[in-house]
mmCIF file with all atom_site columns, C-alpha atoms in Angstrom:
data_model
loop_
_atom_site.group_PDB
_atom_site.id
_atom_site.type_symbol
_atom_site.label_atom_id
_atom_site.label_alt_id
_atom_site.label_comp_id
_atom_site.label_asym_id
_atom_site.label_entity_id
_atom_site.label_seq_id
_atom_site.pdbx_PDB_ins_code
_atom_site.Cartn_x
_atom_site.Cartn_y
_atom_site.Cartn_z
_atom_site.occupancy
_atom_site.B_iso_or_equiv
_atom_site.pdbx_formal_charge
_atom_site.auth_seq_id
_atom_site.auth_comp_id
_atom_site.auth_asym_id
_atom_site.auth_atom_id
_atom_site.pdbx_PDB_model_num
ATOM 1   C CA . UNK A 1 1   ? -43.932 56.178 16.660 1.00 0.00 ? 27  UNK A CA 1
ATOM 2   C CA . UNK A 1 2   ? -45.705 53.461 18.706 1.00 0.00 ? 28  UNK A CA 1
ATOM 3   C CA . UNK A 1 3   ? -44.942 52.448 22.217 1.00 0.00 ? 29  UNK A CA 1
ATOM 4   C CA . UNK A 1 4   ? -43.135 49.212 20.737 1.00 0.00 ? 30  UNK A CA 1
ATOM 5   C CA . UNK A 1 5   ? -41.459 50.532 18.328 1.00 0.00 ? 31  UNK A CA 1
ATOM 6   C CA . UNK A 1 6   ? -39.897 53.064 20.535 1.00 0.00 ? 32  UNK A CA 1
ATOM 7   C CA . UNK A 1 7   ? -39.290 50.345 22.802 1.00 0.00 ? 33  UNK A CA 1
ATOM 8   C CA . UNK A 1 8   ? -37.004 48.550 20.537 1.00 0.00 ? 34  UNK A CA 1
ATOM 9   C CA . UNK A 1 9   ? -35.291 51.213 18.872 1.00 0.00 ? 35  UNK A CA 1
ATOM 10  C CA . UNK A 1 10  ? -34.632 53.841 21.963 1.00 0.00 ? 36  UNK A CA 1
ATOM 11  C CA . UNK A 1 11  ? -34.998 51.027 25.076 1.00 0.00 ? 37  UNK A CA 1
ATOM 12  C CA . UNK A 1 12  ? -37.448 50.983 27.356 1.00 0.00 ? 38  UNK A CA 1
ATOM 13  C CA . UNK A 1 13  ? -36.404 54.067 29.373 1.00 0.00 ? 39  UNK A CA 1
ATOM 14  C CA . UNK A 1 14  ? -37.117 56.155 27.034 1.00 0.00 ? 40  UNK A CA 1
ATOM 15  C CA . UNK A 1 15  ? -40.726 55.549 27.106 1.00 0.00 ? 41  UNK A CA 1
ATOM 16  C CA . UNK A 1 16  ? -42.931 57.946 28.969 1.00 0.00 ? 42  UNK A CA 1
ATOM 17  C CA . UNK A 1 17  ? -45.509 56.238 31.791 1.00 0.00 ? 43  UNK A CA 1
ATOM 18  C CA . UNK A 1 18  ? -48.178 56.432 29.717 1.00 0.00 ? 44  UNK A CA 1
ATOM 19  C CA . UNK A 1 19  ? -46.811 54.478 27.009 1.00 0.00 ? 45  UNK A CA 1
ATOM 20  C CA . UNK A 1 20  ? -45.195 52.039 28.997 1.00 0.00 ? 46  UNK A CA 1
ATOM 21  C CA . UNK A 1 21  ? -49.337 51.172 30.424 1.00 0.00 ? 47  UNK A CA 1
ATOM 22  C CA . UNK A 1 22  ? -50.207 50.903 26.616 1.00 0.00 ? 48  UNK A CA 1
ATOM 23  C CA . UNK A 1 23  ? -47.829 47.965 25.660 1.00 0.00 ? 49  UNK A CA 1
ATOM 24  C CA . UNK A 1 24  ? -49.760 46.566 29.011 1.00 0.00 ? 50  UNK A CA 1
ATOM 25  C CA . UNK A 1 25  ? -53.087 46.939 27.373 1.00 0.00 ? 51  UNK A CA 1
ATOM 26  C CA . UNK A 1 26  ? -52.295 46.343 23.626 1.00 0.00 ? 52  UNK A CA 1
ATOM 27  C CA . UNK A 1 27  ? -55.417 47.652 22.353 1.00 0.00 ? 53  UNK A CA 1
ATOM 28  C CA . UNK A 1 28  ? -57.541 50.616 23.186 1.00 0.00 ? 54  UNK A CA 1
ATOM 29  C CA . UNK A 1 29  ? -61.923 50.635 22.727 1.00 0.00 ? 55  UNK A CA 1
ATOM 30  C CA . UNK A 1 30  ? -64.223 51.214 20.882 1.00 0.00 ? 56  UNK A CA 1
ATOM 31  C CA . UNK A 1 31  ? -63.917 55.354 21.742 1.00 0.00 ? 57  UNK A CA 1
ATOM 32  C CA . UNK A 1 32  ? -60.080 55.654 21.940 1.00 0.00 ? 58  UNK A CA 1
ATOM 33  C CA . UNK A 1 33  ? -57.211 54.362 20.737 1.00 0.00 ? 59  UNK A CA 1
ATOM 34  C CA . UNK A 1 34  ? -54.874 52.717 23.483 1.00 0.00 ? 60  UNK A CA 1
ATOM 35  C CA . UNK A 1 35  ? -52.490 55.672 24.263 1.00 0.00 ? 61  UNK A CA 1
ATOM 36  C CA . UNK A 1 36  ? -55.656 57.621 25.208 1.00 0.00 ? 62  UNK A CA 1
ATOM 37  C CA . UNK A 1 37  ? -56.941 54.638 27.590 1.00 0.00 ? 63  UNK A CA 1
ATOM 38  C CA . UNK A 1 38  ? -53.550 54.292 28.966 1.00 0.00 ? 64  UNK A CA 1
ATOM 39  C CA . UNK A 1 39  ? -53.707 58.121 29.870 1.00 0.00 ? 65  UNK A CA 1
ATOM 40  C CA . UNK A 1 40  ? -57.105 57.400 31.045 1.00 0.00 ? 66  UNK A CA 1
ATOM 41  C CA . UNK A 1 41  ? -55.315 54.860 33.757 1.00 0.00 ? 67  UNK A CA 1
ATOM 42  C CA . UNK A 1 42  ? -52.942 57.610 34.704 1.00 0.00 ? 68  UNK A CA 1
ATOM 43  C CA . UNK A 1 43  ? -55.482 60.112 35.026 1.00 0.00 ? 69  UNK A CA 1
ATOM 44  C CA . UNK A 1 44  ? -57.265 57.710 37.708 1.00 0.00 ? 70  UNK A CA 1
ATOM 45  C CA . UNK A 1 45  ? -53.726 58.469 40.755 1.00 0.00 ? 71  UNK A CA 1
ATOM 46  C CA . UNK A 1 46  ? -52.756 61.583 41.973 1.00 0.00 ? 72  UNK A CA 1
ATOM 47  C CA . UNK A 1 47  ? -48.832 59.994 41.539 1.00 0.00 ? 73  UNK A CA 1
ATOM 48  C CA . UNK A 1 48  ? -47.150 57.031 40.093 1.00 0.00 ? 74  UNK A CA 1
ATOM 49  C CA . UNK A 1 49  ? -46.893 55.394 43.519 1.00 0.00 ? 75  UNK A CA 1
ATOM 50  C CA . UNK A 1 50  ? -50.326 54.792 43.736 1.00 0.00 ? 76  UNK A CA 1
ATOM 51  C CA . UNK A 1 51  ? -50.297 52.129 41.074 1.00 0.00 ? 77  UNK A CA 1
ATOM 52  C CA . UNK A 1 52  ? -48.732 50.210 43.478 1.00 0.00 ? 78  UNK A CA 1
ATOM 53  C CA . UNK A 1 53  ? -51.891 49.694 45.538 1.00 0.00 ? 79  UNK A CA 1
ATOM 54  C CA . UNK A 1 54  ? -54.428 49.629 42.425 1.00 0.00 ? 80  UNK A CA 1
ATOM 55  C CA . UNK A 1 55  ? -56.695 46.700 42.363 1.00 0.00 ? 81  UNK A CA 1
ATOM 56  C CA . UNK A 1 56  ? -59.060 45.450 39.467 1.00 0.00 ? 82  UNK A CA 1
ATOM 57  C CA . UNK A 1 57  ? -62.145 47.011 40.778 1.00 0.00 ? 83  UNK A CA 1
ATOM 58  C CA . UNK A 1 58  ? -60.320 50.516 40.632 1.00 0.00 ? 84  UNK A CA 1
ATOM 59  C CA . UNK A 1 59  ? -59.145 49.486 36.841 1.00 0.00 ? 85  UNK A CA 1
ATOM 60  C CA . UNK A 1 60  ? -62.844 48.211 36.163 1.00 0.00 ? 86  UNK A CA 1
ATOM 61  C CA . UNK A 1 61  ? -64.432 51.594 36.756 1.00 0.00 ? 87  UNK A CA 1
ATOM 62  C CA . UNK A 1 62  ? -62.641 52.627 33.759 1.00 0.00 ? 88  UNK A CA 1
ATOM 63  C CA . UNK A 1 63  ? -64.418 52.064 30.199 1.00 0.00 ? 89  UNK A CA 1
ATOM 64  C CA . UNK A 1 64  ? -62.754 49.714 27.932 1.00 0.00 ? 90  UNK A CA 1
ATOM 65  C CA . UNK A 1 65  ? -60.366 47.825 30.483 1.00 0.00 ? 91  UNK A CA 1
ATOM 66  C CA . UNK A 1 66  ? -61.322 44.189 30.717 1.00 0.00 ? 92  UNK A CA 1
ATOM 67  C CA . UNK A 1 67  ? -60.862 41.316 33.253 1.00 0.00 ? 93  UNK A CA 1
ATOM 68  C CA . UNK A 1 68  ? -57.865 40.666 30.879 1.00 0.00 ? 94  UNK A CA 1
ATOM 69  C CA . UNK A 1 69  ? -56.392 44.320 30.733 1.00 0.00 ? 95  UNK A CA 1
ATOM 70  C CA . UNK A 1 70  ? -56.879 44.567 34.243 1.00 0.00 ? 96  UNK A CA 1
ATOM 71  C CA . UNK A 1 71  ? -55.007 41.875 35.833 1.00 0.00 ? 97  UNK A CA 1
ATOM 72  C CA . UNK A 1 72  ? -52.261 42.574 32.883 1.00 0.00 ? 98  UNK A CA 1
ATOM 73  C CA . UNK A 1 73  ? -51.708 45.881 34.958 1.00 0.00 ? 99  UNK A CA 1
ATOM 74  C CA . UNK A 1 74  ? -51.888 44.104 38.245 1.00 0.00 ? 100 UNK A CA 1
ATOM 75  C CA . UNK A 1 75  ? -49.500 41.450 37.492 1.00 0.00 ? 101 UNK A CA 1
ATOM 76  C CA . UNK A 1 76  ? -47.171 43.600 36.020 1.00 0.00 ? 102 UNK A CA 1
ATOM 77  C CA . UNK A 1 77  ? -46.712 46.167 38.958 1.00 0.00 ? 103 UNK A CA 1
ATOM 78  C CA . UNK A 1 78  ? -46.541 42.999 41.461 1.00 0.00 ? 104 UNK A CA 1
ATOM 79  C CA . UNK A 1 79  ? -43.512 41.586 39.229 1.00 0.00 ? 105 UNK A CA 1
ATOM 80  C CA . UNK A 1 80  ? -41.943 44.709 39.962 1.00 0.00 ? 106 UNK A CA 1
ATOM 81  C CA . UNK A 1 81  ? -42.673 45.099 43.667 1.00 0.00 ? 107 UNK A CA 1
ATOM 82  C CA . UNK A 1 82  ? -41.398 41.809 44.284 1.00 0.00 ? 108 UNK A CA 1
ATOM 83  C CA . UNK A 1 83  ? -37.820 42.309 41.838 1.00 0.00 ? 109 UNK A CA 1
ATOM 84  C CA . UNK A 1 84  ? -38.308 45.548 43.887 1.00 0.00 ? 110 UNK A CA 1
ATOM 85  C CA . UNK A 1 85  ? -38.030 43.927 47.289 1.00 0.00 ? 111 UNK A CA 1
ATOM 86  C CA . UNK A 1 86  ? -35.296 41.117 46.023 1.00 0.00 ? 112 UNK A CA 1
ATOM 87  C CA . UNK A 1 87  ? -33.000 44.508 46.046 1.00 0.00 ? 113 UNK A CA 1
ATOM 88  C CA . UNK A 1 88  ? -33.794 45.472 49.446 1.00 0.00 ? 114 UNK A CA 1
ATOM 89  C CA . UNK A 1 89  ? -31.113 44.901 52.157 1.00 0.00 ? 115 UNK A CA 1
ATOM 90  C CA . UNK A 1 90  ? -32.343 42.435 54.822 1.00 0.00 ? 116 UNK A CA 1
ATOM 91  C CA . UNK A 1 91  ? -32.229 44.698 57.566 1.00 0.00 ? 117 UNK A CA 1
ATOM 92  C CA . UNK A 1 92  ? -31.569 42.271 60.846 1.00 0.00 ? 118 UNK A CA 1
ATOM 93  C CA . UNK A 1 93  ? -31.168 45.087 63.535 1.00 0.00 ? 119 UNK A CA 1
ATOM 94  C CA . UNK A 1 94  ? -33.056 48.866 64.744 1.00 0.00 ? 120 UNK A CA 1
ATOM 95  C CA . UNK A 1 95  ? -32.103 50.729 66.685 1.00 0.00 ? 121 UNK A CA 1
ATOM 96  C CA . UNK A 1 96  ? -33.458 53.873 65.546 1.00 0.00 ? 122 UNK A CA 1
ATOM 97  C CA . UNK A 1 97  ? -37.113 55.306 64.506 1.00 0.00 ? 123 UNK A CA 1
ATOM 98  C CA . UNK A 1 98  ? -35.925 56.272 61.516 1.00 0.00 ? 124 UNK A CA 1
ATOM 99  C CA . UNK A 1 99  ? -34.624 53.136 60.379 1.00 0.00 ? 125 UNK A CA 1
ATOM 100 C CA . UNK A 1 100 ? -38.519 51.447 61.033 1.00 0.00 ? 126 UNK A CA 1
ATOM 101 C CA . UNK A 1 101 ? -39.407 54.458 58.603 1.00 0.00 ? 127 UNK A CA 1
ATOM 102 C CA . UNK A 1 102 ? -37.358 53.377 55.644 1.00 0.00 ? 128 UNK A CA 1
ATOM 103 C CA . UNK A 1 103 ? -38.037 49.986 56.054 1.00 0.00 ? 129 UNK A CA 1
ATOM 104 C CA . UNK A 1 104 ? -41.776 50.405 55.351 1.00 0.00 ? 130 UNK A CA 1
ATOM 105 C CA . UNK A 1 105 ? -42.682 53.827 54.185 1.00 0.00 ? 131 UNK A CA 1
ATOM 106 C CA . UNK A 1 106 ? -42.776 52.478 50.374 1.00 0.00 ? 132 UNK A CA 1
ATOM 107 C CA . UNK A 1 107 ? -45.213 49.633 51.514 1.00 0.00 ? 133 UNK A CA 1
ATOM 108 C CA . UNK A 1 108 ? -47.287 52.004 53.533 1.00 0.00 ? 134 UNK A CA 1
ATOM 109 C CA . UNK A 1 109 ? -46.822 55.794 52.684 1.00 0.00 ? 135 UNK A CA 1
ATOM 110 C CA . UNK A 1 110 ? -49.785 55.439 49.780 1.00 0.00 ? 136 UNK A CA 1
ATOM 111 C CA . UNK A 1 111 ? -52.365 52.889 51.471 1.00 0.00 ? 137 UNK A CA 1
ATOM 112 C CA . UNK A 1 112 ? -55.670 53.941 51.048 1.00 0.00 ? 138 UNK A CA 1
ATOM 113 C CA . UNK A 1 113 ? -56.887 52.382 54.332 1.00 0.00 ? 139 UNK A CA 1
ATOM 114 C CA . UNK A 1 114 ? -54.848 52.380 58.034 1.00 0.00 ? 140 UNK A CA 1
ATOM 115 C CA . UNK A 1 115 ? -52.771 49.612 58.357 1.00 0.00 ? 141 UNK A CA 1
ATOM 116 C CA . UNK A 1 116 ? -51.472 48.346 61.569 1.00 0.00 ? 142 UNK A CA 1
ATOM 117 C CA . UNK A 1 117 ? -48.111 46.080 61.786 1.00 0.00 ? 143 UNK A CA 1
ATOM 118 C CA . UNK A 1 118 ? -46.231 44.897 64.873 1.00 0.00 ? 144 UNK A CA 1
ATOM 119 C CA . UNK A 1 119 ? -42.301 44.046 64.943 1.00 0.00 ? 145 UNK A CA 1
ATOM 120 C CA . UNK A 1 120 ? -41.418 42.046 67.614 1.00 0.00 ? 146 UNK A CA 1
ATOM 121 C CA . UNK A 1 121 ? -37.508 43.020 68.599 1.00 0.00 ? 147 UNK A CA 1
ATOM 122 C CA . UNK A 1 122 ? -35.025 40.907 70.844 1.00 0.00 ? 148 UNK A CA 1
ATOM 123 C CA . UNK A 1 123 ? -32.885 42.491 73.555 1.00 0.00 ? 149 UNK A CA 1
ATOM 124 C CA . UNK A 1 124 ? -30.197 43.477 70.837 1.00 0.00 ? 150 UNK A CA 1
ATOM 125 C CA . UNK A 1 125 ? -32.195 45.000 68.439 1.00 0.00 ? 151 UNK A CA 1
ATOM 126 C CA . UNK A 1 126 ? -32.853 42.041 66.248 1.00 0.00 ? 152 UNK A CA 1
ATOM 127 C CA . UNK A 1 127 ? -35.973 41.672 64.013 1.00 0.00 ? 153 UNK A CA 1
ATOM 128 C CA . UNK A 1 128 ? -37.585 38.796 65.322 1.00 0.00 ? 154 UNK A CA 1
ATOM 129 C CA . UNK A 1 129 ? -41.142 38.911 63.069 1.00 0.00 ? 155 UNK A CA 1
ATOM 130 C CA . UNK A 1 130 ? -43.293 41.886 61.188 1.00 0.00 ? 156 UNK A CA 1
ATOM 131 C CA . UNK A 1 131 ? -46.739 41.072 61.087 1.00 0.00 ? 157 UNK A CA 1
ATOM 132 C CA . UNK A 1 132 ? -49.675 43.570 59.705 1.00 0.00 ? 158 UNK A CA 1
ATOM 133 C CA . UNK A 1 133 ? -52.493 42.889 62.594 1.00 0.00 ? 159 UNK A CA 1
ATOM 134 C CA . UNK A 1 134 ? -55.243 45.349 61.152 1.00 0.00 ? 160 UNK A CA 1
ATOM 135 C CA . UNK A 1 135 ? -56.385 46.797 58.019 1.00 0.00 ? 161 UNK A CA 1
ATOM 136 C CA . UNK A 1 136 ? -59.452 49.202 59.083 1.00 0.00 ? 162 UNK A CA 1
ATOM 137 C CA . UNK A 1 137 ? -60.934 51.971 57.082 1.00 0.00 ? 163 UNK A CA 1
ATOM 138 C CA . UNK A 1 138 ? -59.458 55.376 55.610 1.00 0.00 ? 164 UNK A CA 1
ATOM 139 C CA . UNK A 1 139 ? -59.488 57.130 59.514 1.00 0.00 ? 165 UNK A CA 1
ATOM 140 C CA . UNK A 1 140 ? -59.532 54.563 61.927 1.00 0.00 ? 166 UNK A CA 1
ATOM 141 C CA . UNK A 1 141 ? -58.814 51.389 63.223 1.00 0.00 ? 167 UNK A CA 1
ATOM 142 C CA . UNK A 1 142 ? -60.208 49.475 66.062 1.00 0.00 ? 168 UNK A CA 1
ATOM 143 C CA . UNK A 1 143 ? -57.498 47.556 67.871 1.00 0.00 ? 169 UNK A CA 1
ATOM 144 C CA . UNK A 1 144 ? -57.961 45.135 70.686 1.00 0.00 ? 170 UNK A CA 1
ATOM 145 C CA . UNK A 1 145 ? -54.354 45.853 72.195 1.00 0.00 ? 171 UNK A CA 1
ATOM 146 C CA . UNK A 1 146 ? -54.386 42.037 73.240 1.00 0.00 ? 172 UNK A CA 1
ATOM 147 C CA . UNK A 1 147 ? -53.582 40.821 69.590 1.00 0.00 ? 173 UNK A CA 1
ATOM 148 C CA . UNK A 1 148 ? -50.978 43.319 69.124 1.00 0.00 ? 174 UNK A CA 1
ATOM 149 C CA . UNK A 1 149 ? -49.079 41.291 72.093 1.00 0.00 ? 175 UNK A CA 1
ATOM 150 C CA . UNK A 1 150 ? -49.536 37.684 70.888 1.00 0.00 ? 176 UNK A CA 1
ATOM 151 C CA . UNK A 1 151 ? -47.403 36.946 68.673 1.00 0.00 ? 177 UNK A CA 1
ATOM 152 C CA . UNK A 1 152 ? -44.566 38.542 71.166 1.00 0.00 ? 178 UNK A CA 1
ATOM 153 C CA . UNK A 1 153 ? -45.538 36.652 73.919 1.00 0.00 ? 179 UNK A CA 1
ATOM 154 C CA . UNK A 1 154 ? -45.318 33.355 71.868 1.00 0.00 ? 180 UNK A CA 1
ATOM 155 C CA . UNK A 1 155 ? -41.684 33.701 70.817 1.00 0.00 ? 181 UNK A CA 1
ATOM 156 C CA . UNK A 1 156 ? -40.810 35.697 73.555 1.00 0.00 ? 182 UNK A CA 1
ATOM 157 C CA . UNK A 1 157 ? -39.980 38.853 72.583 1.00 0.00 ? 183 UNK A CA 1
ATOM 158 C CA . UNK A 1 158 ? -37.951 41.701 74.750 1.00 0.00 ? 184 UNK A CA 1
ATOM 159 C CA . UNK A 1 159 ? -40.125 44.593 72.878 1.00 0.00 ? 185 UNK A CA 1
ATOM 160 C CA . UNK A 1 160 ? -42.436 45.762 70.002 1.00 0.00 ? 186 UNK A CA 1
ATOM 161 C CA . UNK A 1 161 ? -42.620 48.565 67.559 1.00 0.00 ? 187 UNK A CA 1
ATOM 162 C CA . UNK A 1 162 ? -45.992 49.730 66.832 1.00 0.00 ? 188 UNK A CA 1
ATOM 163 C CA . UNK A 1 163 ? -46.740 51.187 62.987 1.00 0.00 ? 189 UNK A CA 1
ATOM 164 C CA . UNK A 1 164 ? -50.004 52.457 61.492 1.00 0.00 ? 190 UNK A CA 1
ATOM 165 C CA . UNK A 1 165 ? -50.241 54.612 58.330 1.00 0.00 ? 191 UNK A CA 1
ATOM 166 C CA . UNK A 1 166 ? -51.902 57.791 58.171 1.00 0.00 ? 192 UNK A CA 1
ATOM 167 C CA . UNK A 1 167 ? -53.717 57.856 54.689 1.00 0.00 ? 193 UNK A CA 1
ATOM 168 C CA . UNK A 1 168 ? -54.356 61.737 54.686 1.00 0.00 ? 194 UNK A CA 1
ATOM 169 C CA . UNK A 1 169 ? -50.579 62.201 54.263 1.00 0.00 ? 195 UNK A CA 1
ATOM 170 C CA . UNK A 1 170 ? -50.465 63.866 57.808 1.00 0.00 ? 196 UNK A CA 1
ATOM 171 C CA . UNK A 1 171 ? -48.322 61.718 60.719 1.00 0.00 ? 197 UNK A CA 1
ATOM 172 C CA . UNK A 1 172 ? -49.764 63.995 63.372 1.00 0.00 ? 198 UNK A CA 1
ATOM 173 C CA . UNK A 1 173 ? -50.762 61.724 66.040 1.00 0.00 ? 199 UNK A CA 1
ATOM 174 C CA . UNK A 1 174 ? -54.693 61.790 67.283 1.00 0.00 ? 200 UNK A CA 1
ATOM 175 C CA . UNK A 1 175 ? -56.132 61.648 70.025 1.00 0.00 ? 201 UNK A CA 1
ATOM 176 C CA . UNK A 1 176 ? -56.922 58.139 69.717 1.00 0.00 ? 202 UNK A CA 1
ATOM 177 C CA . UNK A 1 177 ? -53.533 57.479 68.683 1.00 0.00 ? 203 UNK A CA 1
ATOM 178 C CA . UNK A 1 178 ? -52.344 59.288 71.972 1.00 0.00 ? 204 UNK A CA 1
ATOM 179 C CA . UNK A 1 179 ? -54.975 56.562 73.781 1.00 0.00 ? 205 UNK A CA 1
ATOM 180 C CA . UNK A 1 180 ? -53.601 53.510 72.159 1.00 0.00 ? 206 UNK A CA 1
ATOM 181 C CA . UNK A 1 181 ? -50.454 54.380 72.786 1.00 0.00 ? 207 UNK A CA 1
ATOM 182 C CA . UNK A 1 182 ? -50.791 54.986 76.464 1.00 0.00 ? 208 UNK A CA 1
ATOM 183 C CA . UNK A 1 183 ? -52.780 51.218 76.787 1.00 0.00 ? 209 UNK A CA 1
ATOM 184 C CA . UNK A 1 184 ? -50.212 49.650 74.697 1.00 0.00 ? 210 UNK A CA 1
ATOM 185 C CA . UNK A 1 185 ? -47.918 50.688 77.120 1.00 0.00 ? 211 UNK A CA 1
ATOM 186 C CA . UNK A 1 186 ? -50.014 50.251 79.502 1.00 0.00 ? 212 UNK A CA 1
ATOM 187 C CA . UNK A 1 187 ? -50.260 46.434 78.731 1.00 0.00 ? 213 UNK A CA 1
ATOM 188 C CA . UNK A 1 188 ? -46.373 45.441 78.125 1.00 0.00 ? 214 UNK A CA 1
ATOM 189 C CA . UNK A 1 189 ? -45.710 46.531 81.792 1.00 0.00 ? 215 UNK A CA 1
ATOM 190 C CA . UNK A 1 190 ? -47.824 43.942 82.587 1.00 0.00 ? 216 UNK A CA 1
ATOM 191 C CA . UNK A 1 191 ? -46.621 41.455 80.222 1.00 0.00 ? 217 UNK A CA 1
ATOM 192 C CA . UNK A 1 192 ? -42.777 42.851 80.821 1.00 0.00 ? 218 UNK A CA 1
ATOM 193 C CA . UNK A 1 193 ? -42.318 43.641 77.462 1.00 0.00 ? 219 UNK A CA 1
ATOM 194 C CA . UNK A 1 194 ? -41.247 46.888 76.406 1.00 0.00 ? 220 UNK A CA 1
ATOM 195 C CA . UNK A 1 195 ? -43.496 49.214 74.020 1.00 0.00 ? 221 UNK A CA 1
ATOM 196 C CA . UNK A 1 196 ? -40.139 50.480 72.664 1.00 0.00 ? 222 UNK A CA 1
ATOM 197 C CA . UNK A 1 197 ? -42.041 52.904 70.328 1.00 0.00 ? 223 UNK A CA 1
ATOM 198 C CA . UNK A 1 198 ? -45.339 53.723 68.049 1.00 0.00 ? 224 UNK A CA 1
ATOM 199 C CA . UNK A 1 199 ? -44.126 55.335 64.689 1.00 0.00 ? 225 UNK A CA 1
ATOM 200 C CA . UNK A 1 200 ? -47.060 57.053 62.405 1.00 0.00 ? 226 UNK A CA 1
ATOM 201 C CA . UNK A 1 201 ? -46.223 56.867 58.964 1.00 0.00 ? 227 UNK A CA 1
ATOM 202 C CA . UNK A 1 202 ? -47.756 59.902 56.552 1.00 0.00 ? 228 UNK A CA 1
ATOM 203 C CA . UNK A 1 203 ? -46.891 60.955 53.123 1.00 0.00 ? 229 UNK A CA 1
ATOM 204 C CA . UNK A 1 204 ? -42.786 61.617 53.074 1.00 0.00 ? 230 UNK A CA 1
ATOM 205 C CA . UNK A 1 205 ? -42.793 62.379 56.231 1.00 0.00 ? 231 UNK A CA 1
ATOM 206 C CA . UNK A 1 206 ? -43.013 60.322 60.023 1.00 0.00 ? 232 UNK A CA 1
ATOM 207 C CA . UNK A 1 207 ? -44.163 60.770 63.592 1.00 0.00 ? 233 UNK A CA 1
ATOM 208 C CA . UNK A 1 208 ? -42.304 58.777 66.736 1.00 0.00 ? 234 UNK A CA 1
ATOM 209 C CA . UNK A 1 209 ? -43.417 58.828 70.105 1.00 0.00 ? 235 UNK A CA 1
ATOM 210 C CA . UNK A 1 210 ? -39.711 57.658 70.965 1.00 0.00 ? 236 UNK A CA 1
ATOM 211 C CA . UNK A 1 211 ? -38.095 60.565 69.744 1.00 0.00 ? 237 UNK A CA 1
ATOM 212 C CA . UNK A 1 212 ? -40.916 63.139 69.565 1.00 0.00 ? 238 UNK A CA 1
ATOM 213 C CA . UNK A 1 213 ? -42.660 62.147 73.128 1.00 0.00 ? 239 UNK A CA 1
ATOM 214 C CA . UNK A 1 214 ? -40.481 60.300 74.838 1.00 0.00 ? 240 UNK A CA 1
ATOM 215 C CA . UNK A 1 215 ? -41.675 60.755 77.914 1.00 0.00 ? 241 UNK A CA 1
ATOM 216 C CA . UNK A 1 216 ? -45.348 58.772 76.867 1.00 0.00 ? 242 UNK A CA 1
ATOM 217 C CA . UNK A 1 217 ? -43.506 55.917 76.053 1.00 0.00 ? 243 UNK A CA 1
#
């Protein structure tokens, strides 16, 4: 039976990932038909998550997707990030480590490259802004500390939050990591505002300087 007509006759959930990616691409190539290129798609991430940070190039390297088949895909997993996020409870307040965790580990557990984001936090707790201040390369980023404290200093915030990704998976913090946080912290007693923590996000799984090594921060 074909991916549509299963579709209408069973409902969508019954349709396995593979077929759900061929009503995407409608037609296969020249060399396979489309359940075989759709498999071909899947074959390209080591889980389903990762579709959620495949681009066109990635789909491009693959024979027989086109510009068109390509930015079908893409379209279709941003529709469902964003319905995705519409669900999400607007979080106003932290107060705890792991509550930074869940609010990004689906946005950041499965980047490819190290992301670095800053939440600027009033007295009470209160979310004042989330900003992503560097994208660097799979291992590293090079951070002035300055620009991690701008944004807080404009709309005066009591403290920030520090987040980078990990993309091997592991949170284990680095030697550089240990560094950075040491100058961030370094830098808000100057400033007077309060490196509250630095929170490494891996694959399932989170580091906190707060609650691991309290006494660095």
């Amino acid at each position: 039976m074909k991916p549509r007509e299963k579709l209408i006759q069973h409902g969508v959930r019954a349709l396995e990932d593979y077929e759900l990616i061929a009503i995407l691409l409608r037609t296969g190539n020249t060399k396979e038909d489309v359940l075989l290129l759709a498999k071909k798609v899947l074959s390209q991430l080591d889980n389903l998550e990762d579709m959620l940070h495949i681009t066109v190039e990635d789909l491009l390297t693959i024979y027989g997707i086109s510009d068109a088949k390509a930015t079908t895909i893409i379209a279709a997993v941003e529709l469902g990030r964003r319905l995705s996020d519409r669900k999400k409870p607007v979080r106003k307040i932290i107060t705890e480590s792991s509550e930074v965790y869940h609010l990004l580990k689906e946005d950041m557990s499965y980047l490819r490259k190290e992301h670095l984001i800053v939440l600027c936090l009033d007295i009470k707790g209160n979310l004042l802004k989330n900003e992503t201040i560097y994208m660097g390369t799979t291992s590293s980023i090079q951070v002035s500390v300055k620009d991690l404290f701008k944004s807080a200093v404009r709309i005066g915030a009591f403290g920030i939050i520090v987040v980078h990704n990990h993309p091997s998976g592991d949170s284990t913090p680095s030697q550089a990591d240990d560094k950075l946080t040491k100058l961030i912290k370094n830098a808000g007693e100057v400033l007077s505002i309060e490196l509250i923590d630095h929170i490494i996000i891996g694959r399932n799984e989170f580091f906190s300087y707060r609650r691991q090594r309290r006494e660095e921060i």
